[in-house]
Amino acid sequence: MSPTTVLSLSHRPVRTAARASGALPPSALEAMLDAAYETHRRFRHGAFAEPCPTCHVPAGELCLTRRSVHAARRLAHRVRVASAKPFPHAVA
């Protein structure tokens, strides 16, 4: 028989481990979401590359609803991405 290494496992219940995982306070989560939306808006990533047909803001602007992107804007982005032609393959 070959010797095997035995790893000791934590004896804390799963619920206690989940609580101790460092959940962020709501204000930190809001700040992270605001920063992510601002980055997407600034560089016109994702749905922010499309004008919003619901609230009529131009591409690169946040929707008029706070911390939300209208479903029609997300759908317009998905349609544009699906209809876009892939990059041509490099010829060696």
Coordinates of C-alpha atoms in Angstrom, one line a residue:
M1 CA 0.0 0.0 0.0
S2 CA 1.2 3.5 -0.8
P3 CA 1.2 6.2 1.8
T4 CA -1.5 8.9 1.3
T5 CA -1.8 12.3 2.6
V6 CA -4.9 13.1 4.7
L7 CA -6.1 16.6 4.5
S8 CA -7.9 18.0 7.5
L9 CA -11.2 19.6 6.7
S10 CA -12.8 22.5 8.5
H11 CA -15.3 21.5 11.1
R12 CA -17.3 24.7 10.7
P13 CA -20.8 24.3 9.4
V14 CA -21.4 25.5 5.9
R15 CA -23.7 28.2 7.1
T16 CA -21.1 29.7 9.4
A17 CA -18.4 29.5 6.6
A18 CA -20.8 31.3 4.2
R19 CA -21.4 34.1 6.7
A20 CA -17.7 34.5 7.4
S21 CA -16.8 34.7 3.7
G22 CA -16.7 38.4 3.9
A23 CA -20.1 39.6 2.5
L24 CA -19.8 43.2 1.4
P25 CA -22.0 45.8 2.9
P26 CA -24.7 47.1 0.6
S27 CA -23.0 50.5 0.1
A28 CA -19.9 48.7 -1.3
L29 CA -22.0 46.6 -3.6
E30 CA -23.8 49.7 -4.9
A31 CA -20.4 51.4 -5.5
M32 CA -19.1 48.4 -7.4
L33 CA -22.2 48.3 -9.6
D34 CA -22.0 52.0 -10.3
A35 CA -18.4 51.7 -11.2
A36 CA -19.1 48.7 -13.5
Y37 CA -21.9 50.5 -15.3
E38 CA -19.8 53.7 -15.6
T39 CA -17.0 51.7 -17.2
H40 CA -19.4 50.0 -19.6
R41 CA -20.9 53.3 -20.5
R42 CA -17.6 55.1 -21.0
F43 CA -16.2 52.5 -23.3
R44 CA -19.6 51.5 -24.9
H45 CA -19.4 47.9 -24.0
G46 CA -22.3 45.5 -24.2
A47 CA -25.8 47.1 -24.3
F48 CA -24.3 50.6 -23.9
A49 CA -23.1 50.3 -27.5
E50 CA -26.7 50.7 -28.6
P51 CA -29.1 53.6 -28.2
C52 CA -32.0 52.8 -25.9
P53 CA -35.3 52.4 -27.7
T54 CA -37.2 52.7 -24.4
C55 CA -35.9 55.9 -22.9
H56 CA -34.3 57.2 -26.1
V57 CA -30.8 58.0 -24.7
P58 CA -28.0 57.7 -27.3
A59 CA -25.3 55.0 -27.3
G60 CA -22.8 55.5 -24.5
E61 CA -25.3 56.9 -22.1
L62 CA -26.9 55.4 -19.0
C63 CA -30.6 54.5 -19.2
L64 CA -32.9 57.0 -17.4
T65 CA -33.7 54.3 -14.8
R66 CA -31.1 54.0 -12.1
R67 CA -28.9 50.9 -12.2
S68 CA -30.9 49.3 -14.9
V69 CA -30.5 48.7 -18.6
H70 CA -33.8 48.4 -20.4
A71 CA -34.6 45.0 -21.9
A72 CA -35.1 46.5 -25.4
R73 CA -31.6 47.8 -25.3
R74 CA -30.1 44.5 -24.3
L75 CA -32.1 42.8 -27.0
A76 CA -30.9 45.3 -29.6
H77 CA -27.3 44.5 -28.6
R78 CA -27.9 40.7 -28.8
V79 CA -29.4 41.1 -32.3
R80 CA -26.5 43.2 -33.5
V81 CA -24.0 40.8 -32.1
A82 CA -25.8 37.8 -33.6
S83 CA -26.0 39.4 -37.1
A84 CA -22.4 40.7 -37.1
K85 CA -20.0 38.8 -39.4
P86 CA -17.1 37.1 -37.6
F87 CA -13.6 38.4 -38.2
P88 CA -11.9 36.9 -41.3
H89 CA -9.3 34.3 -40.7
A90 CA -5.7 35.4 -41.1
V91 CA -4.1 33.9 -44.2
A92 CA -0.7 32.4 -43.4

